[in-house]
Amino acid sequence: MTKEIRDVTRDKKLWRTFFISPANNVCFYGECSYYCSTEHALCGKPDQIEGSLAAFLPDLALAKRKTWRNPWRRSYHKRKKAEWEVDPDYCEEVKQTPPYDSGTRLLDIMDMTIFDFLMGNMDRHHYETFEKFGNETFIIHLDNGRGFGKHSHDEMSILVPLVQCCRVRKSTHLRLQLLAKEEYKLSVLMAESMTRDRLNPILIQVHLDAMDRRLRLVLNALSECIDKEGYSYVVEDDLQGDLGADHIHSGPRRR
């Protein structure tokens, strides 16, 4: 934490959060919207700590990013619930709110929801996009540190956006169905993709098995949506090539 982070970082905001604890350990808490304080700091023993390394994005000077609040963020309050937790029709409100009222952003959120559910990440309170491309862009899937925690628990609240909106890309739906087949099993493909990693195995088998189990839950949720709303409403055909600007800006479907 000293020679590999504190002493080499060029991020002054991060550097200022380093301190020495009463137990004489090196600690830091970084900068974020929630829980970044001395009470929730990461501390070494005395300056050694295990962690994961994320791939670095382009410097902000080269590619500015825009931060968006996730419409389905949690309240992070013991007694206060978020609106989506008490209103089953919450998605209808989201679909009328920019940038979700046009383009592909709502479908991007659905993809991100599935991504988070498969790894059990409950902490998607914000997400980011590259500023230069405006709303014609994609979500950057960064900050997944809360993923792969409890392999034995499937946190169904993560899947609420998909259940409430009942919308998914056809390419995503087909890929999920493929990964549920025995010959293209998600857990096996994930394990194979990490075999050359120097830290292999990255995920122990129980986490891989959890992904297969959660994949079935996602497909079950989509099947219920299709039974209720119809295939043409739920599944957005994104495999027809260039659909043209009129289609891209048509906005989300209304019930």
Coordinates of C-alpha atoms in Angstrom, one line a residue:
M1 CA 0.0 0.0 0.0
T2 CA 3.0 2.3 0.4
K3 CA 5.5 1.7 -2.4
E4 CA 2.9 0.3 -4.9
I5 CA 0.0 2.7 -4.3
R6 CA 0.6 5.7 -2.0
D7 CA 4.1 6.6 -3.2
V8 CA 3.4 6.2 -6.9
T9 CA -0.2 7.5 -7.3
R10 CA -0.7 10.8 -9.2
D11 CA -4.2 11.1 -7.9
K12 CA -4.0 13.8 -5.2
K13 CA -7.5 13.1 -3.9
L14 CA -6.6 9.4 -3.3
W15 CA -3.3 10.3 -1.8
R16 CA -4.9 12.7 0.8
T17 CA -7.0 9.8 2.2
F18 CA -4.0 7.8 3.4
F19 CA -3.4 7.9 7.1
I20 CA -1.9 5.9 10.0
S21 CA -4.3 4.1 12.3
P22 CA -4.1 4.0 16.1
A23 CA -2.8 0.4 15.6
N24 CA 0.0 1.9 13.5
N25 CA -1.3 0.4 10.2
V26 CA -1.4 2.2 6.9
C27 CA -4.9 2.9 5.8
F28 CA -6.8 4.7 3.1
Y29 CA -10.5 5.2 2.1
G30 CA -10.4 6.8 -1.4
E31 CA -13.2 9.0 -2.8
C32 CA -16.8 7.8 -3.5
S33 CA -20.4 8.7 -2.8
Y34 CA -20.9 6.2 0.0
Y35 CA -18.8 4.9 2.9
C36 CA -15.6 6.5 1.9
S37 CA -14.5 7.7 5.3
T38 CA -12.0 6.9 8.1
E39 CA -14.7 4.7 9.7
H40 CA -14.8 2.5 6.5
A41 CA -11.1 2.6 5.6
L42 CA -9.0 -0.2 4.2
C43 CA -6.0 -1.0 6.4
G44 CA -2.9 -3.0 5.9
K45 CA -0.9 -5.1 8.3
P46 CA 1.0 -2.9 8.7
D47 CA 1.0 -1.8 5.0
Q48 CA 0.3 -5.1 3.2
I49 CA -3.2 -5.9 1.9
E50 CA -4.7 -8.5 -0.5
G51 CA -6.9 -7.2 -3.3
S52 CA -7.9 -7.4 -6.9
L53 CA -6.4 -5.3 -9.7
A54 CA -8.7 -3.7 -12.3
A55 CA -7.7 -2.8 -15.8
F56 CA -7.0 0.9 -16.1
L57 CA -9.3 3.0 -18.3
P58 CA -7.9 5.8 -20.4
D59 CA -6.8 8.8 -18.4
L60 CA -9.6 11.4 -17.9
A61 CA -7.6 13.9 -19.8
L62 CA -7.9 11.7 -22.9
A63 CA -11.4 10.3 -22.4
K64 CA -13.7 12.1 -20.0
R65 CA -16.4 10.0 -18.4
K66 CA -19.9 10.9 -17.2
T67 CA -21.2 9.4 -14.0
W68 CA -24.9 8.5 -13.9
R69 CA -27.0 7.5 -10.9
N70 CA -28.5 4.1 -11.4
P71 CA -32.3 4.4 -11.3
W72 CA -32.4 1.2 -9.3
R73 CA -29.7 2.2 -6.8
R74 CA -30.3 1.2 -3.2
S75 CA -31.2 3.6 -0.4
Y76 CA -28.2 2.6 1.7
H77 CA -30.4 3.3 4.7
K78 CA -31.5 0.9 7.4
R79 CA -35.1 2.1 7.5
K80 CA -35.8 4.0 4.3
K81 CA -36.6 2.0 1.1
A82 CA -35.9 3.1 -2.4
E83 CA -38.8 3.9 -4.7
W84 CA -38.3 0.8 -6.9
E85 CA -38.7 -1.3 -3.7
V86 CA -42.2 -0.1 -3.0
D87 CA -43.6 0.6 -6.5
P88 CA -43.9 -2.4 -8.8
D89 CA -44.6 -0.1 -11.8
Y90 CA -41.4 2.0 -11.2
C91 CA -40.0 1.1 -14.6
E92 CA -42.8 3.0 -16.3
E93 CA -41.5 6.2 -14.7
V94 CA -37.9 5.4 -15.6
K95 CA -38.9 4.9 -19.3
Q96 CA -40.3 8.4 -19.5
T97 CA -37.1 9.9 -18.0
P98 CA -34.0 10.9 -20.1
P99 CA -31.8 9.2 -21.2
Y100 CA -34.0 6.1 -20.8
D101 CA -36.8 7.5 -23.0
S102 CA -34.8 7.0 -26.2
G103 CA -31.9 5.1 -27.6
T104 CA -30.6 1.9 -26.1
R105 CA -29.8 3.0 -22.6
L106 CA -32.6 1.1 -21.0
L107 CA -31.5 -2.1 -22.7
D108 CA -27.9 -1.4 -21.6
I109 CA -29.2 -1.2 -18.0
M110 CA -30.9 -4.6 -18.5
D111 CA -27.6 -6.1 -19.7
M112 CA -25.8 -4.6 -16.7
T113 CA -28.5 -6.0 -14.4
I114 CA -28.0 -9.5 -15.7
F115 CA -24.2 -9.1 -15.5
D116 CA -24.5 -8.0 -11.8
F117 CA -26.9 -10.7 -10.9
L118 CA -24.7 -13.5 -12.3
M119 CA -21.9 -12.4 -10.0
G120 CA -24.0 -11.2 -7.0
N121 CA -23.0 -7.6 -7.2
M122 CA -25.5 -5.5 -5.2
D123 CA -23.4 -2.3 -5.3
R124 CA -24.3 -0.7 -8.6
H125 CA -25.4 2.7 -7.3
H126 CA -23.7 4.6 -10.2
Y127 CA -22.4 3.7 -13.7
E128 CA -20.3 5.6 -16.2
T129 CA -20.1 6.3 -19.9
F130 CA -17.7 8.1 -22.1
E131 CA -18.8 11.7 -22.2
K132 CA -17.8 12.3 -25.9
F133 CA -20.5 10.1 -27.3
G134 CA -23.4 11.5 -25.4
N135 CA -26.3 9.1 -25.3
E136 CA -25.1 7.1 -28.3
T137 CA -22.7 5.1 -26.2
F138 CA -22.3 2.1 -24.0
I139 CA -22.0 1.5 -20.2
I140 CA -18.6 1.0 -18.8
H141 CA -18.7 -2.1 -16.6
L142 CA -16.3 -0.9 -13.9
D143 CA -16.2 -1.1 -10.1
N144 CA -17.4 -4.7 -9.7
G145 CA -15.6 -5.2 -6.3
R146 CA -18.7 -6.4 -4.5
G147 CA -19.2 -9.3 -6.9
F148 CA -18.6 -13.0 -6.1
G149 CA -19.2 -12.6 -2.4
K150 CA -21.8 -15.2 -1.1
H151 CA -21.9 -18.1 -3.5
S152 CA -24.7 -19.8 -1.7
H153 CA -27.1 -16.8 -1.8
D154 CA -28.9 -15.5 -4.9
E155 CA -29.8 -11.8 -4.3
M156 CA -33.1 -11.5 -6.3
S157 CA -33.4 -7.8 -5.7
I158 CA -30.5 -7.3 -8.1
L159 CA -32.8 -8.6 -10.8
V160 CA -35.7 -6.2 -10.1
P161 CA -34.9 -3.9 -13.1
L162 CA -35.3 -6.8 -15.5
V163 CA -38.5 -8.1 -13.7
Q164 CA -40.1 -4.7 -13.7
C165 CA -39.2 -3.6 -17.2
C166 CA -39.4 -7.0 -19.0
R167 CA -37.1 -5.9 -21.7
V168 CA -34.0 -7.5 -23.2
R169 CA -31.9 -7.5 -26.4
K170 CA -32.4 -10.5 -28.6
S171 CA -28.6 -11.0 -28.8
T172 CA -28.5 -11.1 -25.0
H173 CA -31.4 -13.5 -24.8
L174 CA -29.9 -15.9 -27.3
R175 CA -26.5 -15.8 -25.7
L176 CA -28.0 -16.6 -22.3
Q177 CA -29.9 -19.5 -23.8
L178 CA -26.7 -20.8 -25.4
L179 CA -24.8 -20.6 -22.1
A180 CA -27.5 -22.6 -20.4
K181 CA -26.8 -25.6 -22.8
E182 CA -24.6 -28.4 -21.5
E183 CA -22.2 -28.1 -24.4
Y184 CA -21.7 -24.3 -23.8
K185 CA -22.1 -24.3 -20.1
L186 CA -21.3 -20.8 -18.6
S187 CA -19.3 -22.2 -15.6
V188 CA -17.1 -24.3 -17.9
L189 CA -16.4 -21.5 -20.3
M190 CA -15.6 -19.2 -17.5
A191 CA -13.2 -21.7 -16.0
E192 CA -11.5 -22.2 -19.3
S193 CA -11.2 -18.5 -20.0
M194 CA -9.1 -18.1 -16.8
T195 CA -6.8 -21.1 -17.0
R196 CA -3.9 -19.1 -18.4
D197 CA -4.2 -16.4 -15.7
R198 CA -1.2 -16.3 -13.4
L199 CA -3.5 -16.4 -10.4
N200 CA -5.6 -19.3 -11.6
P201 CA -8.0 -20.3 -10.3
I202 CA -9.6 -16.9 -10.0
L203 CA -13.0 -18.4 -9.0
I204 CA -13.5 -21.5 -6.9
Q205 CA -16.0 -24.1 -8.2
V206 CA -18.8 -23.0 -5.9
H207 CA -18.8 -19.5 -7.5
L208 CA -18.8 -21.0 -11.0
D209 CA -21.7 -23.3 -10.0
A210 CA -23.6 -20.2 -8.6
M211 CA -23.3 -18.6 -12.1
D212 CA -25.1 -21.5 -13.7
R213 CA -27.8 -21.5 -11.1
R214 CA -28.3 -17.7 -11.4
L215 CA -28.4 -18.0 -15.2
R216 CA -31.4 -20.3 -14.9
L217 CA -33.1 -17.8 -12.7
V218 CA -32.5 -15.0 -15.3
L219 CA -34.0 -17.2 -18.0
N220 CA -36.9 -18.1 -15.8
A221 CA -37.6 -14.4 -15.2
L222 CA -37.5 -13.7 -18.9
S223 CA -39.8 -16.6 -19.6
E224 CA -42.4 -15.2 -17.1
C225 CA -42.1 -11.8 -18.8
I226 CA -42.7 -13.3 -22.3
D227 CA -45.7 -15.3 -20.9
K228 CA -47.1 -12.0 -19.5
E229 CA -46.2 -9.4 -22.1
G230 CA -45.5 -11.4 -25.3
Y231 CA -42.2 -12.1 -27.0
S232 CA -42.3 -9.1 -29.4
Y233 CA -42.7 -6.7 -26.4
V234 CA -40.0 -8.2 -24.3
V235 CA -37.3 -9.1 -26.8
E236 CA -35.8 -6.2 -28.8
D237 CA -34.4 -7.5 -32.1
D238 CA -31.0 -5.9 -32.4
L239 CA -29.7 -8.5 -35.0
Q240 CA -31.2 -6.9 -38.1
G241 CA -28.1 -5.0 -39.0
D242 CA -28.3 -1.2 -39.4
L243 CA -31.8 -0.4 -38.1
G244 CA -31.5 3.3 -38.9
A245 CA -31.8 6.4 -36.8
D246 CA -35.6 6.2 -36.6
H247 CA -35.4 2.9 -34.8
I248 CA -32.6 4.0 -32.5
H249 CA -34.5 7.0 -31.3
S250 CA -37.9 5.4 -31.1
G251 CA -37.7 5.1 -27.3
P252 CA -38.7 2.3 -25.0
R253 CA -42.0 0.5 -25.5
R254 CA -44.9 1.4 -23.4
R255 CA -47.4 -1.1 -21.9

